Amino acid sequence: MAQLVPPPTISLHSTPPRPVAVIDIGATSIRMAIAEIHADGEVRTLDTLVQPVNLGREAFDVRRLSRASIEKAAGILKKYQRVLKEYGITGPQDLRVVATTAVREALNRLAFTDRVFIVTGLNVEPIDEAEVNRITYMGITPHLRSHPELADARSVVVEVGGGNTELLVIRSGNVLHSQSYRLGSLRLLQLLDDANVSASRRRILLESHIRRTLDLILEEVHSDAMIHLVAFGGDMRFAAHQLLDDWDGTSLAQLSTDRLIEFTNEVLKLDDDAIVKRFGASFIEAETLGPALLAYSMLAQAFNQSLVYVCDTNLRDGLLHDMAIGGEWTAEFRNQIVRSALTLGRRFDFDETHARNVAELARKLFEQLGAEHQLDQRHEVILHVAALLHEIGMMINVRSNHKHALYVIRHSGLFGLSKSELLQVGLVARYYRRAYPQPSHEGYGSLEREDRVVVAKLAAILRIAIALDDTRSGRIREIECVREARQLVIHVPGVDDVSLEQVAMRQNAGLFRDVFGMLVLLRAGK
């Protein structure tokens, strides 16, 4: 006799999915993805919209966005708002609007963002290459780990966009190299327009320009070791869908380089109207398809790849995932930044043992002084990296090494840190000794008040950490911070004599006293 199974119990208190959206203002289009985030962190896309714009053409040509293009973009975003309202997405915490290369490079980008705010009330966030690389890393890593051939292999992950080519080298989940190159499909089209060459010479000109960037890539990414090429971006996804009948559009596709080259050759012989008619492409896709695929094809040939892996992930997917985790930096991502900092330090022959000791002490101080500094997890990463690199300028000039540290860090392109974050890291390292922050100092005077306060707080903590490792012996590893009235007392368990560190502390604790309003005392044992 069949046994009756009761229906599943439905909890009336289960958390409903949270509707969210991201809008990506790109070089050729404004795209919106609407999704819902479930209680377990799963992201399910509900709808996508795309509208063409010519922002890239203008920005890459004259570095300004026309009034007509600004008004068109604002109008598109106004229409998107009506769709968002239908999905119940009205709060700024459930929507992120970003702009990439075209808006970022426009000299009148503030006029663009201000006009959009006036028309829609939306805050447009121009994101730099570091943020794009971070989102790319978060989006691509799960695909690499789930693939048996790529999980522990060395993969070159590349996207040829409208303005730039973004490239990451990843092995076993670790970023070995990240770089942005000024090679994009719209820049290539602009090159053709400016050159005004005959149809027969257009491809020769494109190949010559692409090859110059490939030479730079090959200098920085050694091709002698075994690698795999992983491509993402709309143009490669379009090619994969055309050439692979069985691709599900979500897993990593494997596309033969020979077939990619054949398809590229076919596309380059056609004008935009013919591409739309033959392949069912949109006019947005048709415009950039040929130059982008030529760049991918030449890159595959340069790395001697017989096939290219194609990934369906995009910037909007990464942004949605970022919203699902609350914009927090994961422990893994934090470790990637630290590894990048260590690699930079080794290039400048830094005292790694001392740097690691100071960074660990700074971390413990940051953790125990949370009630005092009121800073978040990202600031701890900034402090940690500054602690690792505070003496990086020693190789250049001992006397002014702190100033050289600021310069090197600002221009280092450390993976995962934006330009503003690199400036903060550099300034914290710059103030690791002697001088107090001054408005006249390079970089510091340009900061907003909130960021100036952050730099001062972190530099004050860094000086305390350096004093604790003044002997460079690493003998102080554990600390216990206790606030007594208007004093911070740092106990050092297991160490009987801290007289040398006490001398260093008296020299280093002035900034901490001025920033936090507390004297610092160091006591042995407890």
Coordinates of C-alpha atoms in Angstrom, one line a residue:
M1 CA 0.0 0.0 0.0
A2 CA 1.4 3.4 -1.0
Q3 CA 2.4 5.6 1.9
L4 CA 1.0 9.1 1.9
V5 CA 3.7 11.8 2.0
P6 CA 2.6 15.0 3.7
P7 CA 3.2 18.2 1.7
P8 CA 6.3 20.2 2.5
T9 CA 6.0 22.7 5.3
I10 CA 6.3 26.3 4.1
S11 CA 7.6 28.7 6.7
L12 CA 5.7 31.9 6.9
H13 CA 8.9 33.5 8.2
S14 CA 11.2 32.6 5.3
T15 CA 13.0 35.6 3.8
P16 CA 11.7 36.6 0.4
P17 CA 14.3 37.3 -2.3
R18 CA 15.6 40.8 -2.6
P19 CA 15.1 42.5 -6.0
V20 CA 18.2 44.4 -7.2
A21 CA 19.5 45.9 -10.4
V22 CA 22.8 47.0 -11.9
I23 CA 23.2 49.5 -14.8
D24 CA 26.4 49.5 -16.9
I25 CA 27.0 52.6 -18.9
G26 CA 29.5 51.4 -21.5
A27 CA 31.1 52.7 -24.7
T28 CA 28.5 51.5 -27.1
S29 CA 25.4 50.8 -24.9
I30 CA 23.7 51.2 -21.6
R31 CA 22.8 47.8 -20.2
M32 CA 20.6 46.9 -17.2
A33 CA 20.3 43.6 -15.4
I34 CA 17.5 43.0 -12.9
A35 CA 17.9 40.1 -10.5
E36 CA 16.8 38.7 -7.2
I37 CA 19.2 37.8 -4.4
H38 CA 18.0 34.9 -2.2
A39 CA 18.7 34.3 1.4
D40 CA 21.5 31.8 0.7
G41 CA 23.3 34.3 -1.6
E42 CA 22.1 32.9 -4.9
V43 CA 21.6 35.5 -7.6
R44 CA 18.9 34.8 -10.2
T45 CA 18.7 37.2 -13.2
L46 CA 15.1 38.2 -14.0
D47 CA 15.5 40.6 -16.9
T48 CA 18.1 42.4 -19.1
L49 CA 17.7 45.5 -21.2
V50 CA 20.1 47.2 -23.6
Q51 CA 20.0 50.5 -25.4
P52 CA 22.7 51.8 -27.9
V53 CA 24.7 55.0 -27.2
N54 CA 27.8 56.6 -28.9
L55 CA 29.7 57.6 -25.8
G56 CA 32.8 55.7 -26.8
R57 CA 33.0 57.2 -30.2
E58 CA 33.0 60.7 -28.8
A59 CA 35.2 60.1 -25.7
F60 CA 37.9 58.2 -27.6
D61 CA 38.0 60.9 -30.4
V62 CA 37.7 64.3 -28.7
R63 CA 37.6 63.2 -25.1
R64 CA 34.3 65.0 -24.5
L65 CA 30.7 63.8 -24.5
S66 CA 28.3 65.9 -26.6
R67 CA 25.2 67.4 -25.1
A68 CA 23.0 65.3 -27.4
S69 CA 24.7 62.1 -26.1
I70 CA 24.4 63.2 -22.5
E71 CA 20.7 63.9 -22.9
K72 CA 20.2 60.6 -24.7
A73 CA 21.9 58.7 -21.9
A74 CA 19.8 60.5 -19.3
G75 CA 16.7 59.7 -21.2
I76 CA 17.5 56.0 -21.4
L77 CA 18.2 55.9 -17.6
K78 CA 14.9 57.7 -17.0
K79 CA 13.1 54.9 -19.0
Y80 CA 15.0 52.3 -17.0
Q81 CA 13.7 53.8 -13.8
R82 CA 10.2 53.1 -14.8
V83 CA 11.1 49.4 -15.3
L84 CA 12.8 49.4 -11.9
K85 CA 9.7 50.7 -10.3
E86 CA 7.7 47.9 -11.8
Y87 CA 10.0 45.4 -10.1
G88 CA 9.8 47.3 -6.8
I89 CA 13.4 48.5 -6.9
T90 CA 13.4 52.1 -5.6
G91 CA 16.1 52.4 -2.9
P92 CA 19.7 53.3 -3.7
Q93 CA 20.9 50.2 -1.7
D94 CA 19.3 47.9 -4.3
L95 CA 20.7 49.6 -7.4
R96 CA 24.3 50.3 -8.6
V97 CA 24.9 52.4 -11.6
V98 CA 28.5 52.3 -13.0
A99 CA 30.3 53.8 -16.0
T100 CA 33.4 52.4 -17.6
T101 CA 36.1 53.6 -19.9
A102 CA 34.1 56.1 -22.1
V103 CA 32.7 58.2 -19.3
R104 CA 35.8 57.8 -17.2
E105 CA 38.0 59.2 -20.0
A106 CA 35.7 62.1 -20.9
L107 CA 37.0 65.5 -19.7
N108 CA 33.4 66.5 -19.0
R109 CA 32.5 63.4 -17.1
L110 CA 31.3 65.5 -14.1
A111 CA 28.9 67.3 -16.4
F112 CA 27.6 63.9 -17.5
T113 CA 27.1 62.5 -14.0
D114 CA 25.6 65.8 -12.7
R115 CA 23.1 65.9 -15.6
V116 CA 22.1 62.3 -15.0
F117 CA 21.6 63.1 -11.3
I118 CA 19.4 66.1 -12.1
V119 CA 17.3 64.2 -14.6
T120 CA 17.0 60.9 -12.7
G121 CA 18.4 61.3 -9.2
L122 CA 20.8 58.4 -9.9
N123 CA 24.4 58.5 -8.8
V124 CA 26.7 57.3 -11.6
E125 CA 29.9 55.8 -10.3
P126 CA 32.8 55.8 -12.9
I127 CA 34.8 52.7 -12.0
D128 CA 38.5 52.4 -12.9
E129 CA 40.5 49.4 -14.2
A130 CA 41.2 48.1 -10.7
E131 CA 37.5 47.8 -9.9
V132 CA 36.8 46.2 -13.3
N133 CA 39.6 43.6 -12.6
R134 CA 38.2 42.9 -9.2
I135 CA 34.8 42.2 -10.6
T136 CA 36.3 40.2 -13.4
Y137 CA 38.3 38.1 -10.9
M138 CA 35.2 37.4 -8.8
G139 CA 33.1 36.4 -11.9
I140 CA 35.7 34.2 -13.6
T141 CA 37.2 32.3 -10.7
P142 CA 34.2 30.0 -10.1
H143 CA 34.3 29.0 -13.7
L144 CA 38.1 28.2 -13.6
R145 CA 37.8 26.2 -10.4
S146 CA 35.0 24.1 -11.7
H147 CA 36.8 23.1 -14.8
P148 CA 39.2 20.2 -14.4
E149 CA 41.8 21.5 -16.9
L150 CA 41.8 25.0 -15.6
A151 CA 41.5 24.6 -11.8
D152 CA 45.3 24.5 -11.2
A153 CA 46.5 25.7 -14.6
R154 CA 47.9 29.1 -15.7
S155 CA 45.1 31.0 -17.4
V156 CA 45.2 34.2 -19.4
V157 CA 41.8 35.8 -18.9
V158 CA 41.1 38.6 -21.4
E159 CA 38.3 40.9 -22.6
V160 CA 38.6 43.2 -25.6
G161 CA 36.1 46.0 -24.8
G162 CA 35.2 49.1 -26.6
G163 CA 37.9 51.2 -25.1
N164 CA 40.4 48.9 -23.3
T165 CA 41.6 45.3 -23.2
E166 CA 41.5 43.9 -19.6
L167 CA 43.9 41.0 -18.9
L168 CA 44.4 38.8 -15.9
V169 CA 46.8 35.9 -15.4
I170 CA 45.4 33.5 -12.9
R171 CA 46.9 30.2 -11.6
S172 CA 45.2 28.1 -8.9
G173 CA 43.0 31.0 -8.0
N174 CA 45.9 33.4 -7.6
V175 CA 46.4 36.5 -9.7
L176 CA 49.9 36.6 -11.1
H177 CA 49.4 39.6 -13.3
S178 CA 46.7 42.2 -14.1
Q179 CA 46.9 45.0 -16.6
S180 CA 44.7 47.2 -18.7
Y181 CA 45.7 48.1 -22.3
R182 CA 44.4 50.9 -24.5
L183 CA 43.3 48.5 -27.1
G184 CA 39.5 48.4 -27.8
S185 CA 37.2 47.8 -30.7
L186 CA 36.0 51.4 -30.8
R187 CA 39.5 52.7 -30.6
L188 CA 40.4 50.5 -33.6
L189 CA 37.4 51.8 -35.6
Q190 CA 38.4 55.4 -34.7
L191 CA 41.9 54.5 -36.0
L192 CA 40.4 53.4 -39.4
D193 CA 38.3 56.5 -39.6
D194 CA 41.2 58.8 -38.9
A195 CA 43.5 57.0 -41.4
N196 CA 40.9 57.1 -44.2
V197 CA 42.6 54.1 -45.9
S198 CA 41.2 51.9 -48.7
A199 CA 39.2 48.9 -47.9
S200 CA 42.0 46.6 -48.9
R201 CA 44.4 48.2 -46.4
R202 CA 42.0 48.4 -43.4
R203 CA 42.9 45.0 -42.1
I204 CA 46.6 45.6 -42.5
L205 CA 46.3 48.8 -40.4
L206 CA 44.2 46.9 -37.7
E207 CA 46.7 44.1 -37.5
S208 CA 49.6 46.5 -37.2
H209 CA 48.0 48.4 -34.3
I210 CA 46.9 45.2 -32.5
R211 CA 50.4 43.7 -32.9
R212 CA 52.0 46.6 -31.0
T213 CA 49.8 45.9 -28.0
L214 CA 50.4 42.1 -28.3
D215 CA 54.1 42.8 -28.1
L216 CA 53.6 44.6 -24.7
I217 CA 51.4 41.7 -23.5
L218 CA 54.0 39.1 -24.5
E219 CA 56.7 41.0 -22.7
E220 CA 54.7 41.0 -19.5
V221 CA 53.1 37.5 -19.8
H222 CA 55.7 34.9 -20.6
S223 CA 54.3 32.5 -23.2
D224 CA 57.0 29.8 -22.7
A225 CA 55.0 28.2 -19.9
M226 CA 51.9 26.2 -20.5
I227 CA 48.8 28.5 -20.5
H228 CA 45.2 28.5 -21.4
L229 CA 43.4 31.4 -23.0
V230 CA 40.0 32.3 -21.5
A231 CA 38.0 35.0 -23.3
F232 CA 34.8 36.8 -22.3
G233 CA 32.9 39.8 -23.6
G234 CA 30.0 40.2 -25.9
D235 CA 31.9 39.8 -29.2
M236 CA 33.4 36.4 -28.2
R237 CA 30.1 35.2 -26.8
F238 CA 28.4 36.1 -30.1
A239 CA 31.1 34.1 -32.1
A240 CA 30.7 31.1 -29.8
H241 CA 26.9 31.1 -30.2
Q242 CA 27.4 31.3 -34.0
L243 CA 30.0 28.5 -34.2
L244 CA 28.9 26.1 -31.4
D245 CA 25.4 24.7 -31.8
D246 CA 25.5 22.8 -28.5
W247 CA 26.8 25.6 -26.2
D248 CA 24.4 26.1 -23.3
G249 CA 25.6 29.7 -22.8
T250 CA 26.6 29.3 -19.2
S251 CA 29.4 26.8 -19.0
L252 CA 32.9 27.4 -20.4
A253 CA 32.8 26.8 -24.2
Q254 CA 35.8 25.5 -26.1
L255 CA 36.2 27.2 -29.5
S256 CA 38.8 26.1 -32.0
T257 CA 41.2 28.9 -32.9
D258 CA 41.1 27.9 -36.5
R259 CA 37.3 28.2 -36.6
L260 CA 37.6 31.6 -34.8
I261 CA 40.0 32.8 -37.4
E262 CA 37.8 31.6 -40.2
F263 CA 34.8 33.4 -38.7
T264 CA 36.8 36.5 -38.1
N265 CA 38.0 36.6 -41.8
E266 CA 34.4 36.2 -42.9
V267 CA 33.1 39.0 -40.7
L268 CA 35.9 41.4 -41.7
K269 CA 34.8 41.2 -45.3
L270 CA 31.3 42.4 -44.5
D271 CA 29.9 45.8 -43.6
D272 CA 27.6 46.3 -40.6
D273 CA 24.4 45.9 -42.6
A274 CA 25.6 42.6 -44.0
I275 CA 26.6 41.3 -40.6
V276 CA 23.2 42.1 -39.2
K277 CA 21.5 40.4 -42.1
R278 CA 23.7 37.3 -42.2
F279 CA 24.2 36.6 -38.5
G280 CA 21.2 38.2 -36.9
A281 CA 23.4 40.5 -35.0
S282 CA 22.2 43.8 -33.6
F283 CA 23.8 47.0 -35.0
I284 CA 25.6 47.4 -31.7
E285 CA 27.2 44.0 -32.1
A286 CA 27.9 44.4 -35.8
E287 CA 29.9 47.6 -35.4
T288 CA 32.6 46.2 -33.0
L289 CA 32.5 42.5 -34.0
G290 CA 35.3 42.5 -36.6
P291 CA 38.0 44.5 -34.8
A292 CA 37.3 42.7 -31.5
L293 CA 37.5 39.2 -33.0
L294 CA 40.6 40.1 -34.9
A295 CA 42.3 41.0 -31.6
Y296 CA 41.2 37.8 -29.9
S297 CA 42.4 35.7 -32.9
M298 CA 45.8 37.4 -33.0
L299 CA 46.1 36.9 -29.2
A300 CA 45.3 33.2 -29.5
Q301 CA 47.9 32.9 -32.3
A302 CA 50.5 34.8 -30.3
F303 CA 50.1 32.4 -27.4
N304 CA 50.1 29.4 -29.7
Q305 CA 46.6 28.3 -28.5
S306 CA 44.8 25.7 -30.5
L307 CA 41.5 26.6 -28.7
V308 CA 40.0 29.4 -26.7
Y309 CA 37.8 29.0 -23.7
V310 CA 34.8 31.3 -23.9
C311 CA 33.0 32.4 -20.7
D312 CA 29.6 33.9 -20.5
T313 CA 30.2 36.1 -17.5
N314 CA 30.1 39.8 -17.8
L315 CA 30.5 42.9 -15.7
R316 CA 26.9 43.0 -14.7
D317 CA 27.0 39.5 -13.4
G318 CA 30.0 40.4 -11.2
L319 CA 28.3 43.5 -9.9
L320 CA 25.2 41.5 -8.9
H321 CA 27.4 39.0 -7.1
D322 CA 29.1 41.9 -5.4
M323 CA 25.8 43.2 -4.2
A324 CA 24.9 39.7 -2.9
I325 CA 27.9 39.7 -0.6
G326 CA 27.3 43.3 0.5
G327 CA 30.3 44.8 -1.4
E328 CA 32.6 43.2 1.2
W329 CA 36.0 42.1 0.2
T330 CA 36.2 38.3 0.7
A331 CA 39.2 36.8 2.6
E332 CA 40.4 35.3 -0.7
F333 CA 40.3 38.7 -2.5
R334 CA 42.1 40.3 0.5
N335 CA 44.8 37.7 0.2
Q336 CA 45.2 38.4 -3.5
I337 CA 45.9 42.1 -2.7
V338 CA 48.4 41.1 -0.1
R339 CA 50.2 38.7 -2.5
S340 CA 50.4 41.5 -5.1
A341 CA 51.9 43.8 -2.4
L342 CA 54.5 41.2 -1.4
T343 CA 55.5 40.7 -5.1
L344 CA 56.0 44.4 -5.4
G345 CA 58.0 44.6 -2.2
R346 CA 60.3 41.8 -3.4
R347 CA 61.0 43.7 -6.6
F348 CA 62.4 46.4 -4.4
D349 CA 64.3 44.0 -2.2
F350 CA 62.4 45.1 1.0
D351 CA 63.1 43.6 4.4
E352 CA 60.3 41.0 4.1
T353 CA 60.6 39.6 7.6
H354 CA 60.3 43.1 9.2
A355 CA 57.5 44.1 6.9
R356 CA 55.4 41.0 7.7
N357 CA 55.9 41.5 11.4
V358 CA 54.9 45.1 11.3
A359 CA 51.8 44.2 9.1
E360 CA 50.7 41.5 11.5
L361 CA 51.1 43.8 14.5
A362 CA 49.2 46.6 12.6
R363 CA 46.4 44.1 12.0
K364 CA 46.1 43.2 15.6
L365 CA 46.2 46.9 16.6
F366 CA 43.5 47.6 14.1
E367 CA 41.3 44.7 15.4
Q368 CA 41.7 45.7 19.0
L369 CA 41.2 49.4 18.5
G370 CA 38.0 49.1 16.5
A371 CA 36.0 51.1 18.9
E372 CA 38.5 53.9 18.6
H373 CA 39.1 54.2 14.9
Q374 CA 35.5 53.1 13.6
L375 CA 36.9 52.0 10.3
D376 CA 35.9 49.0 8.2
Q377 CA 37.5 45.9 6.7
R378 CA 38.7 47.7 3.6
H379 CA 40.7 50.1 5.7
E380 CA 42.4 47.2 7.4
V381 CA 43.6 46.0 4.0
I382 CA 44.9 49.5 3.2
L383 CA 46.8 49.5 6.5
H384 CA 48.1 46.0 6.0
V385 CA 49.5 46.8 2.5
A386 CA 51.0 50.1 3.7
A387 CA 52.7 48.2 6.5
L388 CA 54.2 45.7 4.1
L389 CA 55.5 48.4 1.7
H390 CA 56.4 51.3 4.1
E391 CA 60.1 50.9 3.4
I392 CA 59.8 50.1 -0.3
G393 CA 61.6 53.4 -1.2
M394 CA 64.8 52.4 0.6
M395 CA 66.3 51.0 -2.6
I396 CA 65.8 54.4 -4.3
N397 CA 67.0 56.8 -1.6
V398 CA 67.4 56.1 2.1
R399 CA 67.0 59.8 3.2
S400 CA 63.7 60.4 1.4
N401 CA 62.5 56.8 1.2
H402 CA 59.1 57.7 2.6
K403 CA 58.4 60.0 -0.4
H404 CA 59.6 57.5 -2.9
A405 CA 57.4 54.9 -1.2
L406 CA 54.4 57.1 -2.0
Y407 CA 55.4 57.5 -5.6
V408 CA 56.1 53.8 -6.2
I409 CA 52.8 52.7 -4.5
R410 CA 50.7 55.2 -6.4
H411 CA 52.0 54.1 -9.7
S412 CA 52.3 50.4 -8.9
G413 CA 48.9 49.2 -10.2
L414 CA 48.6 46.7 -7.3
F415 CA 45.9 44.2 -8.1
G416 CA 42.5 45.0 -6.6
L417 CA 43.1 48.5 -5.4
S418 CA 41.6 51.6 -7.1
K419 CA 43.6 54.7 -7.8
S420 CA 42.1 56.4 -4.7
E421 CA 42.9 53.4 -2.5
L422 CA 46.5 53.3 -3.9
L423 CA 46.8 56.9 -2.9
Q424 CA 45.7 56.2 0.6
V425 CA 48.1 53.2 0.9
G426 CA 50.9 55.4 -0.4
L427 CA 50.1 58.2 2.0
V428 CA 49.9 55.9 5.0
A429 CA 53.3 54.5 4.1
R430 CA 54.6 58.0 3.4
Y431 CA 53.7 59.0 7.0
Y432 CA 55.3 56.0 8.7
R433 CA 57.9 58.3 10.3
R434 CA 58.6 61.9 11.4
A435 CA 56.4 64.3 9.3
Y436 CA 52.8 64.7 10.1
P437 CA 50.2 65.0 7.3
Q438 CA 50.1 68.5 5.8
P439 CA 47.7 70.0 3.2
S440 CA 50.7 71.0 1.2
H441 CA 52.0 67.5 0.8
E442 CA 51.6 65.7 -2.5
G443 CA 48.3 63.8 -2.7
Y444 CA 47.1 64.6 0.8
G445 CA 45.7 68.0 0.1
S446 CA 43.5 66.6 -2.7
L447 CA 41.7 64.1 -0.4
E448 CA 38.3 64.7 0.9
R449 CA 38.1 65.2 4.7
E450 CA 36.8 61.7 5.3
D451 CA 39.8 60.2 3.5
R452 CA 42.3 62.6 5.2
V453 CA 41.0 61.3 8.6
V454 CA 41.4 57.7 7.4
V455 CA 45.0 58.3 6.4
A456 CA 45.8 60.0 9.7
K457 CA 44.2 57.2 11.7
L458 CA 46.0 54.4 9.8
A459 CA 49.4 56.2 9.8
A460 CA 49.1 56.6 13.5
I461 CA 48.4 52.9 14.0
L462 CA 51.3 52.0 11.6
R463 CA 53.8 54.1 13.7
I464 CA 52.8 52.1 16.8
A465 CA 53.3 48.8 15.0
I466 CA 56.7 49.9 13.7
A467 CA 57.7 50.8 17.3
L468 CA 56.7 47.4 18.5
D469 CA 59.1 45.8 16.0
D470 CA 61.9 48.4 16.5
T471 CA 64.4 45.6 17.2
R472 CA 63.5 43.9 13.9
S473 CA 63.7 40.6 15.8
G474 CA 60.0 39.7 15.7
R475 CA 60.1 39.0 19.4
I476 CA 56.8 40.9 20.0
R477 CA 54.0 38.9 18.4
E478 CA 51.1 39.1 20.8
I479 CA 49.7 42.3 22.2
E480 CA 46.7 43.2 24.4
C481 CA 45.4 46.8 24.2
V482 CA 43.6 48.2 27.2
R483 CA 42.2 51.7 27.5
E484 CA 42.8 53.3 30.9
A485 CA 41.3 56.8 31.2
R486 CA 43.0 58.8 28.5
Q487 CA 45.8 56.3 27.9
L488 CA 46.2 53.3 25.7
V489 CA 48.2 50.6 27.5
I490 CA 49.7 47.9 25.3
H491 CA 50.7 44.8 27.2
V492 CA 53.2 42.4 25.7
P493 CA 52.7 38.9 27.1
G494 CA 55.7 36.7 27.3
V495 CA 58.3 39.5 26.9
D496 CA 60.1 40.6 30.1
D497 CA 62.1 43.6 28.8
V498 CA 60.6 46.1 26.3
S499 CA 62.9 49.0 27.2
L500 CA 64.1 49.4 23.5
E501 CA 60.5 49.4 22.2
Q502 CA 59.5 51.9 24.9
V503 CA 62.1 54.4 23.6
A504 CA 60.8 53.8 20.0
M505 CA 57.2 54.2 21.2
R506 CA 57.9 57.6 22.8
Q507 CA 59.3 58.7 19.4
N508 CA 56.5 57.2 17.3
A509 CA 53.3 57.8 19.4
G510 CA 52.9 61.5 18.9
L511 CA 50.6 61.2 15.9
F512 CA 48.5 58.6 17.7
R513 CA 48.1 61.0 20.6
D514 CA 47.1 63.8 18.3
V515 CA 44.6 61.7 16.3
F516 CA 43.0 59.6 19.0
G517 CA 43.6 61.8 22.0
M518 CA 45.4 59.1 24.0
L519 CA 48.9 58.7 25.3
V520 CA 50.5 55.3 24.6
L521 CA 52.2 53.2 27.2
L522 CA 54.0 49.9 26.6
R523 CA 54.2 47.4 29.4
A524 CA 56.1 44.1 29.5
G525 CA 54.3 40.9 30.4
K526 CA 50.9 40.6 32.1

